[in-house]
mmCIF file with all atom_site columns, C-alpha atoms and ligand atoms in Angstrom:
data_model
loop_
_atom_site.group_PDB
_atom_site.id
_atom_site.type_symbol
_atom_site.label_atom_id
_atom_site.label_alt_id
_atom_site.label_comp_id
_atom_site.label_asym_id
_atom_site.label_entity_id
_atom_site.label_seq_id
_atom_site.pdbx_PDB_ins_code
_atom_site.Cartn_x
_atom_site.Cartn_y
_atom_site.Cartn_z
_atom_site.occupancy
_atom_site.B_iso_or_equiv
_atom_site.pdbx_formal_charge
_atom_site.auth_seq_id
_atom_site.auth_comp_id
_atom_site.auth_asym_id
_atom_site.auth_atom_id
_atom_site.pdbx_PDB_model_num
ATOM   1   C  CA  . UNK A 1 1   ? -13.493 -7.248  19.214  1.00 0.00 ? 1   UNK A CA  1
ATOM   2   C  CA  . UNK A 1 2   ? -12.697 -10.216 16.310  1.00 0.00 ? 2   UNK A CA  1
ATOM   3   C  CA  . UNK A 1 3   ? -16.629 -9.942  15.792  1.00 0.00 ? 3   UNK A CA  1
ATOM   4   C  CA  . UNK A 1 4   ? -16.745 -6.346  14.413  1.00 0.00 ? 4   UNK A CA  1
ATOM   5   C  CA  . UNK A 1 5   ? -13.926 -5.848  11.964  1.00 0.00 ? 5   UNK A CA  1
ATOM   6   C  CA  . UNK A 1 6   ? -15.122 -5.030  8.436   1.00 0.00 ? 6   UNK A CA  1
ATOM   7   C  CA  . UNK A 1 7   ? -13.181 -6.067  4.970   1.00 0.00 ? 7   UNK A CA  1
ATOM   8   C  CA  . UNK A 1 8   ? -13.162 -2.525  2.948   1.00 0.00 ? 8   UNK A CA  1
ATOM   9   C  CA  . UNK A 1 9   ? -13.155 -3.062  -0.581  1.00 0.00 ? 9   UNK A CA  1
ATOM   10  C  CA  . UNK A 1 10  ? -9.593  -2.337  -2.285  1.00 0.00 ? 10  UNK A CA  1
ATOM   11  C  CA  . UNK A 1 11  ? -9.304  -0.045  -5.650  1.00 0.00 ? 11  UNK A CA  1
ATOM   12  C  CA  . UNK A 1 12  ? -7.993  -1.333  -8.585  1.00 0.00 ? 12  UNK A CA  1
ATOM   13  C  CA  . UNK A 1 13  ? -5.839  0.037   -11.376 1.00 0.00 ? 13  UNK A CA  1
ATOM   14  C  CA  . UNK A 1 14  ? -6.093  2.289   -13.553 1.00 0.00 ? 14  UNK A CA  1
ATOM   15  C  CA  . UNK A 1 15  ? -9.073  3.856   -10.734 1.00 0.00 ? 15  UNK A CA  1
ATOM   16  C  CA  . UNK A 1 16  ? -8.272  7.401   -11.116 1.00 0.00 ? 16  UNK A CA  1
ATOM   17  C  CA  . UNK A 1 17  ? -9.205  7.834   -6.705  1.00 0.00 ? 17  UNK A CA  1
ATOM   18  C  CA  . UNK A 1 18  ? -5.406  5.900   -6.434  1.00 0.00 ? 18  UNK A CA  1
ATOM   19  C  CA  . UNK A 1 19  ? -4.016  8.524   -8.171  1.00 0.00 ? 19  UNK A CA  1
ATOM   20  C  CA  . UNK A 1 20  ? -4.934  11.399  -5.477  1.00 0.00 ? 20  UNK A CA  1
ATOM   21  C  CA  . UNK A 1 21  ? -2.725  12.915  -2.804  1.00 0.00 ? 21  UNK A CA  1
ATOM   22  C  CA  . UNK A 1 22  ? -3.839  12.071  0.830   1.00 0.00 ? 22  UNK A CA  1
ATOM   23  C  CA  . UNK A 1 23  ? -4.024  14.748  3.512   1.00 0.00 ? 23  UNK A CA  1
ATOM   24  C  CA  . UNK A 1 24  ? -1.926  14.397  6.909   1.00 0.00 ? 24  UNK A CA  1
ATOM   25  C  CA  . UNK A 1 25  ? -3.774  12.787  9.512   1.00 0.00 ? 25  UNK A CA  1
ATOM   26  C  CA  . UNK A 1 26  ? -4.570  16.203  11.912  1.00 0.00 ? 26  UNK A CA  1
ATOM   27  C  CA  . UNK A 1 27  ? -6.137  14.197  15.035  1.00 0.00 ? 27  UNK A CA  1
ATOM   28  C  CA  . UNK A 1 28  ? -5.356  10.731  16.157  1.00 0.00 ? 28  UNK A CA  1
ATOM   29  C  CA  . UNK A 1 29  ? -8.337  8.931   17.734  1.00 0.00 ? 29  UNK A CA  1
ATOM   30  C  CA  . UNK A 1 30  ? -10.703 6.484   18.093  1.00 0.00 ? 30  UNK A CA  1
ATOM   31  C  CA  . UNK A 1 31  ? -11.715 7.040   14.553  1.00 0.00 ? 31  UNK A CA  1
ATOM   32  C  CA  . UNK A 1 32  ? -8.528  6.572   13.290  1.00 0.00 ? 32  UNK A CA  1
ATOM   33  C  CA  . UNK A 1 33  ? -7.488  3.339   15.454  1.00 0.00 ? 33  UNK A CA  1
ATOM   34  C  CA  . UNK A 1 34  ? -10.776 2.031   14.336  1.00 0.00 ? 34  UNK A CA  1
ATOM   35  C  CA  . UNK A 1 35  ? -9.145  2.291   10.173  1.00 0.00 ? 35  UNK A CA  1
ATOM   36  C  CA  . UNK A 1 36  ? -6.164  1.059   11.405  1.00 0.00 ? 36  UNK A CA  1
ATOM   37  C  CA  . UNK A 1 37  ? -8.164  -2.170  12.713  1.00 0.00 ? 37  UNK A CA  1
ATOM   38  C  CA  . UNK A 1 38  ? -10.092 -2.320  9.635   1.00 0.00 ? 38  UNK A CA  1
ATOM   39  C  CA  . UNK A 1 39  ? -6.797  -1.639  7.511   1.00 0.00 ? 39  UNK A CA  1
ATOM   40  C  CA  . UNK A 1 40  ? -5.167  -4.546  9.434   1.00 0.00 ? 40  UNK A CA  1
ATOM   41  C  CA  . UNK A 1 41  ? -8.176  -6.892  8.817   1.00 0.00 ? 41  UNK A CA  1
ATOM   42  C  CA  . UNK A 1 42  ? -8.190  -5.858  5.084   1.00 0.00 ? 42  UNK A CA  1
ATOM   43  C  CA  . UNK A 1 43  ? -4.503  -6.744  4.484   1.00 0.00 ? 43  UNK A CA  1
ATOM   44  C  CA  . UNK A 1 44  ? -4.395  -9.684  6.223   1.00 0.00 ? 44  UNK A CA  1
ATOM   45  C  CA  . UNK A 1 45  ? -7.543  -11.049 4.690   1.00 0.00 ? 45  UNK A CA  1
ATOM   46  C  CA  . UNK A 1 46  ? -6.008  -10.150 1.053   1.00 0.00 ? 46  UNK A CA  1
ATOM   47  C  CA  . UNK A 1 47  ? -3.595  -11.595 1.534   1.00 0.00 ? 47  UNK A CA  1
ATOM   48  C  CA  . UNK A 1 48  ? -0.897  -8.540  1.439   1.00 0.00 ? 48  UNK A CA  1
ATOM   49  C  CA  . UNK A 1 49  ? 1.840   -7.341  3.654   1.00 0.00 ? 49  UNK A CA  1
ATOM   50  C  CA  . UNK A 1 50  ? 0.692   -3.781  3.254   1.00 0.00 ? 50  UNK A CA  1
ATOM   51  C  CA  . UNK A 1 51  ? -1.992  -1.452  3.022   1.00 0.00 ? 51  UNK A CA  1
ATOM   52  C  CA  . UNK A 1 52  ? -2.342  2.521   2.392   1.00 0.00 ? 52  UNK A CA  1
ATOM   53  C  CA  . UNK A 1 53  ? -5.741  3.972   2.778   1.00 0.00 ? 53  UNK A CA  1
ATOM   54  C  CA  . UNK A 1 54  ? -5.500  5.100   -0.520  1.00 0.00 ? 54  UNK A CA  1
ATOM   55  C  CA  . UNK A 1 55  ? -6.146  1.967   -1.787  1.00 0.00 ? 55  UNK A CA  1
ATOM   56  C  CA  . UNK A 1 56  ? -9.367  1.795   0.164   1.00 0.00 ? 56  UNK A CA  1
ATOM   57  C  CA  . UNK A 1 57  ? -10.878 5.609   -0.875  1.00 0.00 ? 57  UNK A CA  1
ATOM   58  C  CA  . UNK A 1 58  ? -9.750  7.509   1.996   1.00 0.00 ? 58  UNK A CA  1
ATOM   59  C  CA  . UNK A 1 59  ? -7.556  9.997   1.003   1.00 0.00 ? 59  UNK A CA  1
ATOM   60  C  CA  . UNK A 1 60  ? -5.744  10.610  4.593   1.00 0.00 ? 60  UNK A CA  1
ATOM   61  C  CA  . UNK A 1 61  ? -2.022  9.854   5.498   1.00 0.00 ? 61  UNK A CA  1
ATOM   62  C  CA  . UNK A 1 62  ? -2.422  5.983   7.296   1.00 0.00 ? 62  UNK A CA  1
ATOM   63  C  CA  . UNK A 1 63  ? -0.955  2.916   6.323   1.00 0.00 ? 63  UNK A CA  1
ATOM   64  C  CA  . UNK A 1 64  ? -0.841  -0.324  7.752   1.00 0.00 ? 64  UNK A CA  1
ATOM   65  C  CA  . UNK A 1 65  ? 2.152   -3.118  7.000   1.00 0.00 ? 65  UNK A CA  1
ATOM   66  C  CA  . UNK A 1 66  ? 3.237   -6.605  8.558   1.00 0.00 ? 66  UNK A CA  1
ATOM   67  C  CA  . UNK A 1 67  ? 6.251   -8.457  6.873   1.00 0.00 ? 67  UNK A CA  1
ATOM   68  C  CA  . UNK A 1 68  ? 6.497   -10.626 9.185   1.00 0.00 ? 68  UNK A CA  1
ATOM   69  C  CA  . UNK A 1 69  ? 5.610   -14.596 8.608   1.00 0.00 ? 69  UNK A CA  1
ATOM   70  C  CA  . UNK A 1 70  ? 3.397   -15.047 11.492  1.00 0.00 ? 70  UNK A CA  1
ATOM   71  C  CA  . UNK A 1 71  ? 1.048   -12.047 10.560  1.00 0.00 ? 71  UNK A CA  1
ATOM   72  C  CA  . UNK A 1 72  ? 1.800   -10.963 14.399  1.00 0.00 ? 72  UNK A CA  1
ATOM   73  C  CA  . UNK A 1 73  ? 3.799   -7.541  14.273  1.00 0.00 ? 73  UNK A CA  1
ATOM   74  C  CA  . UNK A 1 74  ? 1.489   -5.376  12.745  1.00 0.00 ? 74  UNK A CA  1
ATOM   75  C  CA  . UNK A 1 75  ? 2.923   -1.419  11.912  1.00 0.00 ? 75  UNK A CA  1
ATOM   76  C  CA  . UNK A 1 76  ? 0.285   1.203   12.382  1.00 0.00 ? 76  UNK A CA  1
ATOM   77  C  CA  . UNK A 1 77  ? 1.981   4.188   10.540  1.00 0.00 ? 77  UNK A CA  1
ATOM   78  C  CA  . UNK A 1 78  ? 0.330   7.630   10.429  1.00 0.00 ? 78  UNK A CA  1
ATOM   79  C  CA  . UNK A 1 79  ? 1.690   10.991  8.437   1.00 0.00 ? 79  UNK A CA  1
ATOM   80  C  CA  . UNK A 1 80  ? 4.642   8.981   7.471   1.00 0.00 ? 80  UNK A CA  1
ATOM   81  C  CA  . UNK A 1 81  ? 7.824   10.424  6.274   1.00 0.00 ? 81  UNK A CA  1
ATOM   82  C  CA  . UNK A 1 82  ? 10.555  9.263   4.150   1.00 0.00 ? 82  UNK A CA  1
ATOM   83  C  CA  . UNK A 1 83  ? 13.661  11.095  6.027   1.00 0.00 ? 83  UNK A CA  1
ATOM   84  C  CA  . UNK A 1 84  ? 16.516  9.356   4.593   1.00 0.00 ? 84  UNK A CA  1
ATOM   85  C  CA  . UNK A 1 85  ? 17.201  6.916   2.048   1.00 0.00 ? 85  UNK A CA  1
ATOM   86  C  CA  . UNK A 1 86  ? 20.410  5.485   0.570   1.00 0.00 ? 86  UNK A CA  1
ATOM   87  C  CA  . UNK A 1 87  ? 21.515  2.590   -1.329  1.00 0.00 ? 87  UNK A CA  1
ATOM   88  C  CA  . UNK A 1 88  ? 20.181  0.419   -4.323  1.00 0.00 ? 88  UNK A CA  1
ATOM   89  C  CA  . UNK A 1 89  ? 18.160  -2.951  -4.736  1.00 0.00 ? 89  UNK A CA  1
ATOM   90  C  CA  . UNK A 1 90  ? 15.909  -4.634  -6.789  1.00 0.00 ? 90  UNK A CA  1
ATOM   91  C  CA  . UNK A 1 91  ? 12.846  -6.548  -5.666  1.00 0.00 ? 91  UNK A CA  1
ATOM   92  C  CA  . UNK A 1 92  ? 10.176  -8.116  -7.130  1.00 0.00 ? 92  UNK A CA  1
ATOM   93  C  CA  . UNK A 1 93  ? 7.196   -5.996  -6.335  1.00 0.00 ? 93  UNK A CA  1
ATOM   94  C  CA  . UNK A 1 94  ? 3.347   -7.153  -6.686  1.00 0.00 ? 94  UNK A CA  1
ATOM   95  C  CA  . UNK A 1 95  ? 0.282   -4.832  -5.218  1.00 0.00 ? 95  UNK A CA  1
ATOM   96  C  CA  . UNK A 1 96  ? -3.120  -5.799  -3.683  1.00 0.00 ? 96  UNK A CA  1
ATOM   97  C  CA  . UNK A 1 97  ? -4.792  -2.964  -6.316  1.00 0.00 ? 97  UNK A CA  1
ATOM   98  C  CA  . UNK A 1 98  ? -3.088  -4.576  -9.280  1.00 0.00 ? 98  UNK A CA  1
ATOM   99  C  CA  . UNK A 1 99  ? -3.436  -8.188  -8.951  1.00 0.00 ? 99  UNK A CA  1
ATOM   100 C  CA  . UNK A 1 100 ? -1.524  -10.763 -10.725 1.00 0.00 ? 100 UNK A CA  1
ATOM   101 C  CA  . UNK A 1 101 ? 0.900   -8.334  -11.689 1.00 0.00 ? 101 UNK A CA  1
ATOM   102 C  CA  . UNK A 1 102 ? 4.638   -8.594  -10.285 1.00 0.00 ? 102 UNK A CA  1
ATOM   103 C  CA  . UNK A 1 103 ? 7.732   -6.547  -11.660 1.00 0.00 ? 103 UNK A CA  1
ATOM   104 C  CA  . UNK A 1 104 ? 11.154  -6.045  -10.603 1.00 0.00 ? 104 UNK A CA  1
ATOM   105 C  CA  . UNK A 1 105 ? 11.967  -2.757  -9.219  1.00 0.00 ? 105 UNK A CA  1
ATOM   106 C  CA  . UNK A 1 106 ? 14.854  -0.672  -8.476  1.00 0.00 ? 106 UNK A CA  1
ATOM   107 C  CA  . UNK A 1 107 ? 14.577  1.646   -5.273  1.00 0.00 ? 107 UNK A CA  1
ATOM   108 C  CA  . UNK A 1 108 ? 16.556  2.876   -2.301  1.00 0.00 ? 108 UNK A CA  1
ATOM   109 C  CA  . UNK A 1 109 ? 17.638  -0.455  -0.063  1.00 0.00 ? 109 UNK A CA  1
ATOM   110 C  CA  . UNK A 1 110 ? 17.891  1.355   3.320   1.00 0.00 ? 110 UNK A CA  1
ATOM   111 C  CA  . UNK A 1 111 ? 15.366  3.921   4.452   1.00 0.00 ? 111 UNK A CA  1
ATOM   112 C  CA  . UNK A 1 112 ? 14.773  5.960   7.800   1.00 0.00 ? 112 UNK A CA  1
ATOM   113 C  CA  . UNK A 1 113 ? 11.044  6.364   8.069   1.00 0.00 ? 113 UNK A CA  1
ATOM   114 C  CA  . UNK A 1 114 ? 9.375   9.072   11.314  1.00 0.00 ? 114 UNK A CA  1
ATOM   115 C  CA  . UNK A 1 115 ? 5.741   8.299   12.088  1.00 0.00 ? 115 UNK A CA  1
ATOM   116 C  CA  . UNK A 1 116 ? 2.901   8.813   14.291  1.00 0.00 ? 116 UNK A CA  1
ATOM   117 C  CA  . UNK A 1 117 ? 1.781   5.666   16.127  1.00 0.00 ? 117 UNK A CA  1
ATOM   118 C  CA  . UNK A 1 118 ? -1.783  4.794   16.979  1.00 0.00 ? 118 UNK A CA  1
ATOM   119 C  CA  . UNK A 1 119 ? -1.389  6.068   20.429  1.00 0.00 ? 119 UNK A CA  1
ATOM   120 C  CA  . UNK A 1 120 ? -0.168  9.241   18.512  1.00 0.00 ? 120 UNK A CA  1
ATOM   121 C  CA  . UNK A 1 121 ? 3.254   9.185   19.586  1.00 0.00 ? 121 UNK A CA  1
ATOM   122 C  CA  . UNK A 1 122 ? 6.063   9.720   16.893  1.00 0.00 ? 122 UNK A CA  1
ATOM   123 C  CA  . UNK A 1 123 ? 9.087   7.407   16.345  1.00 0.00 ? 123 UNK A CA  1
ATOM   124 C  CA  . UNK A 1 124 ? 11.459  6.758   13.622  1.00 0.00 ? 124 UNK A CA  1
ATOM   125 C  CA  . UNK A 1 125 ? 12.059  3.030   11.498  1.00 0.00 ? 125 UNK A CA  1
ATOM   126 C  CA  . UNK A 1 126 ? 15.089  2.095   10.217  1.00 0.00 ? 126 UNK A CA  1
ATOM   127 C  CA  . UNK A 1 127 ? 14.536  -0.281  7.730   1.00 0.00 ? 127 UNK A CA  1
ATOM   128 C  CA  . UNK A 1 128 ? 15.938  -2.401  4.864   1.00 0.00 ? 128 UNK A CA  1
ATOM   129 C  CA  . UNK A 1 129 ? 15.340  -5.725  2.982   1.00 0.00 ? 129 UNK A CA  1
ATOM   130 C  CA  . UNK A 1 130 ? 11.361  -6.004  2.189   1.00 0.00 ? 130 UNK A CA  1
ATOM   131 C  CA  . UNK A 1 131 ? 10.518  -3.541  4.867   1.00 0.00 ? 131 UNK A CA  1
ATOM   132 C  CA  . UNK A 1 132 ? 12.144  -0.888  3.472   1.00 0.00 ? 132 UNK A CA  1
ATOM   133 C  CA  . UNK A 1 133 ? 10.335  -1.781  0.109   1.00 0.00 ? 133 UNK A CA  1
ATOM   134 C  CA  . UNK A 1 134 ? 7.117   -2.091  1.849   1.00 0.00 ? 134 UNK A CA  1
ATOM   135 C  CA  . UNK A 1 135 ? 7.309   1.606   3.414   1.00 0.00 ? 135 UNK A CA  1
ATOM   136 C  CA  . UNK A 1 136 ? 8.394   2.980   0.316   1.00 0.00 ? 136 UNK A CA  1
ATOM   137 C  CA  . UNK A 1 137 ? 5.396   1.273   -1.665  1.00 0.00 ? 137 UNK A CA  1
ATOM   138 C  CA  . UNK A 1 138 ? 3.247   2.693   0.659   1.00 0.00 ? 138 UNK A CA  1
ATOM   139 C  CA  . UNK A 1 139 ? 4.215   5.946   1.120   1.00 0.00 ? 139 UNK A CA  1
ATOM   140 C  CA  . UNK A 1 140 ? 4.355   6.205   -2.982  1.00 0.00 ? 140 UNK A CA  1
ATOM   141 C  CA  . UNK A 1 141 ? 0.267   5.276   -2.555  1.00 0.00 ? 141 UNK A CA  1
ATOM   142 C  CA  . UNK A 1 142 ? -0.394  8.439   -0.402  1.00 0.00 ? 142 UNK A CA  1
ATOM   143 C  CA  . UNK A 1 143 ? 1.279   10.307  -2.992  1.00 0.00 ? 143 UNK A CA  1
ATOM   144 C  CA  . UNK A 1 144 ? -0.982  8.648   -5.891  1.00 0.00 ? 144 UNK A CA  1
ATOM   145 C  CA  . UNK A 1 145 ? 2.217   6.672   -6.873  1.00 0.00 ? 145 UNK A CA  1
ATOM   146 C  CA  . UNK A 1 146 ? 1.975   2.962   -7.910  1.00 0.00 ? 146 UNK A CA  1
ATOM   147 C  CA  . UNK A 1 147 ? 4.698   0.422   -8.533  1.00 0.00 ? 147 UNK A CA  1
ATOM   148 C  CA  . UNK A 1 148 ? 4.000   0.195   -12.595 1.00 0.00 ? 148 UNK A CA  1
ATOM   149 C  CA  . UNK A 1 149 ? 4.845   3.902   -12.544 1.00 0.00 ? 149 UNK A CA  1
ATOM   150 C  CA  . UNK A 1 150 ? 8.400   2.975   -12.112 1.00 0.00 ? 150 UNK A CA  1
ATOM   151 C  CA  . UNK A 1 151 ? 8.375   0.992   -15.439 1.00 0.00 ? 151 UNK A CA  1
ATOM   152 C  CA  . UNK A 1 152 ? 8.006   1.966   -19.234 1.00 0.00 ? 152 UNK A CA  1
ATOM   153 C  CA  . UNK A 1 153 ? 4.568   3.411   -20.463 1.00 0.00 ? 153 UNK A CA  1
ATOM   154 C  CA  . UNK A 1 154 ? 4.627   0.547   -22.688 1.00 0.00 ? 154 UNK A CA  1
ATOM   155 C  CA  . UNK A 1 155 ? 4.751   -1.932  -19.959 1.00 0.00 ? 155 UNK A CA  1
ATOM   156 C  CA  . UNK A 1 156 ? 2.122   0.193   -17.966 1.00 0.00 ? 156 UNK A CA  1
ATOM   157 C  CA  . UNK A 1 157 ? 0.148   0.894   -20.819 1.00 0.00 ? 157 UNK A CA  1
ATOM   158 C  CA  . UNK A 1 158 ? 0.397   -3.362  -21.180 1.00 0.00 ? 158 UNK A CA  1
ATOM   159 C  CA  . UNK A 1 159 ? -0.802  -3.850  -17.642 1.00 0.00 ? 159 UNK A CA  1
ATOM   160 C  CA  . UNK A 1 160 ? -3.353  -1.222  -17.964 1.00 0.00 ? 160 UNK A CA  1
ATOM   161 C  CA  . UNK A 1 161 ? -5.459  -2.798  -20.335 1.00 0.00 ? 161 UNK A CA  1
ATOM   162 C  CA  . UNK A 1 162 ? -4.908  -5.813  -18.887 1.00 0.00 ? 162 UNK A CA  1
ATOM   163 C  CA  . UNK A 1 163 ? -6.605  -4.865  -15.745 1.00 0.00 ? 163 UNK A CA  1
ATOM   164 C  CA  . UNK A 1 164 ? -9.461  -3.279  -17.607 1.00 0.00 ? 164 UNK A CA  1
ATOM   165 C  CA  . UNK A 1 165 ? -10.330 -6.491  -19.898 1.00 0.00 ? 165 UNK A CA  1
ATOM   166 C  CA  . UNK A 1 166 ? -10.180 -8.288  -16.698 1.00 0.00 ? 166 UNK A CA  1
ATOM   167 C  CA  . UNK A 1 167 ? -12.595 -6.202  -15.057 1.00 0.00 ? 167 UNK A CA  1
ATOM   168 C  CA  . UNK A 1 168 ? -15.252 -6.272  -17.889 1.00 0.00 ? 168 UNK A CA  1
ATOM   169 C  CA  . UNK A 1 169 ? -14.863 -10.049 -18.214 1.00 0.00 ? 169 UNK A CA  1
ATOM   170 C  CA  . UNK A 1 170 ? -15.986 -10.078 -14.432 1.00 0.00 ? 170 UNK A CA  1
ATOM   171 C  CA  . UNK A 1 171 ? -18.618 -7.527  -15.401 1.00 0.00 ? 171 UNK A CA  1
ATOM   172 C  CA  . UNK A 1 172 ? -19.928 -9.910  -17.893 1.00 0.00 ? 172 UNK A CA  1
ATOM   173 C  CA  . UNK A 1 173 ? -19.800 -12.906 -15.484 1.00 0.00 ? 173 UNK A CA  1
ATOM   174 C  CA  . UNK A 1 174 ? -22.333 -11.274 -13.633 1.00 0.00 ? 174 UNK A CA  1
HETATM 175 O  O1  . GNR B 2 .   ? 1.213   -7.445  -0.415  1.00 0.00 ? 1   GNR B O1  1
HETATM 176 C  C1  . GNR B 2 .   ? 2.073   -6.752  -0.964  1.00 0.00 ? 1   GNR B C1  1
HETATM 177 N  N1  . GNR B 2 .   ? 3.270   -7.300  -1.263  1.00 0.00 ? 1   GNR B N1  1
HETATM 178 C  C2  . GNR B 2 .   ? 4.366   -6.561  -1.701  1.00 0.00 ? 1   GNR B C2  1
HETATM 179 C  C3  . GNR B 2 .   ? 5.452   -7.264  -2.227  1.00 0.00 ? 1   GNR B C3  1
HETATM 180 C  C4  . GNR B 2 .   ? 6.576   -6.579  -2.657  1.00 0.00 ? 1   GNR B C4  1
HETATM 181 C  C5  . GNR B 2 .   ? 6.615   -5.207  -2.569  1.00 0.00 ? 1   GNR B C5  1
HETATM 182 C  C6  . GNR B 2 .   ? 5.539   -4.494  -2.075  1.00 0.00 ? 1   GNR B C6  1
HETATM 183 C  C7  . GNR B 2 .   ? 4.412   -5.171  -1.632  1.00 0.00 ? 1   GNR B C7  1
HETATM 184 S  S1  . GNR B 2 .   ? 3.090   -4.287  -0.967  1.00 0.00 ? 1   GNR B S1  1
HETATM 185 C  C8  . GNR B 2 .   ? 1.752   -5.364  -1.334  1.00 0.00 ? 1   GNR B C8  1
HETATM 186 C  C9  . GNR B 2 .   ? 0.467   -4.855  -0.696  1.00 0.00 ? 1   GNR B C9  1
HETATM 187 C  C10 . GNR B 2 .   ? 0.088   -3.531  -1.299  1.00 0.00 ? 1   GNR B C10 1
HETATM 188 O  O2  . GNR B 2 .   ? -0.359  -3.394  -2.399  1.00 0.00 ? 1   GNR B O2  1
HETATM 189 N  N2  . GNR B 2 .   ? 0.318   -2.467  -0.559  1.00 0.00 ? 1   GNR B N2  1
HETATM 190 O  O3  . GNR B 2 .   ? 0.048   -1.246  -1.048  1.00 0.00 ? 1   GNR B O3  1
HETATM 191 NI NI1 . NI  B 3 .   ? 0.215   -1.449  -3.214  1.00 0.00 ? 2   NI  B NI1 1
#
């Protein structure tokens, strides 16, 4: 099984694809489990805690997370839904499609997330700390939401050009 994972490539900031709204996942199956696999593969390889599919140009509601330290409870999470949300923290917040960059961000510190699983059965998360943050962060890619939205268009605007001069000095390194 090991031998036929496949790294997907991850979009980068400012790509206009991460700014697109992802349709609900209608059937879950084989083909789905098999971008869940290759989600899991993706994030762990990175390394990140979290992946939406967003970030990897499919625009359909899936995202994979693991918080945990061992990289052994992986969270397969299709058409998720943010039901509740209460509270207030800050956490510094980095993301796999804008690398390098971490900010401190103020969201909701407890959330109640409902799901489909990868056997297609719903359930509901309860979640705070970094999990909480995680789902939120994810569920804001499926929207075409990204963390630097939460800051000051001069800060984004910063951080934008940042990423682009970086991208045309790899360009040029070619
Ligand atoms: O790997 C990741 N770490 C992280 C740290 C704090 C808050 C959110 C995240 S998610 C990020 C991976 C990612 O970009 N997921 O979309
Ligand atoms: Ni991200």
């Amino acid at each position: 099984m090991e031998f036929f994972v496949s790294l997907l490539d991850i979009l980068l900031f400012p790509d206009p694809q991460l700014r697109k709204v992802a349709a609900p996942v209608n059937t879950v199956d084989g083909r789905v489990a098999a971008l869940a696999d290759d989600m899991l593969e993706t994030m762990y390889n990175a390394p990140g805690i979290g992946l939406a599919a967003t970030q990897i140009n499919v625009h359909e509601r899936l995202v994979v997370i693991d918080v945990s330290e061992e990289n052994d409870q992986p969270l397969v999470l299709i058409n998720p839904v943010l039901v509740h949300s209460e509270g207030e923290a800050e956490m510094q917040e980095g993301c796999l499609s804008i690398p390098e960059i971490y900010e401190t961000i103020k969201r909701p510190s407890h959330v109640t997330v409902e799901a489909v699983d990868r056997e297609g059965s719903p359930f509901k998360l309860d979640a705070d700390g970094l999990l909480a943050v995680c789902l939120q962060h994810e569920i804001d890619h499926l929207d075409g939401k990204l963390f630097v939205d939460y800051l000051s268009p001069l800060k984004r605007n910063r951080i934008r050009k940042k990423m682009i001069k970086a991208a045309r000095e790899l360009e040029d390194n070619d």
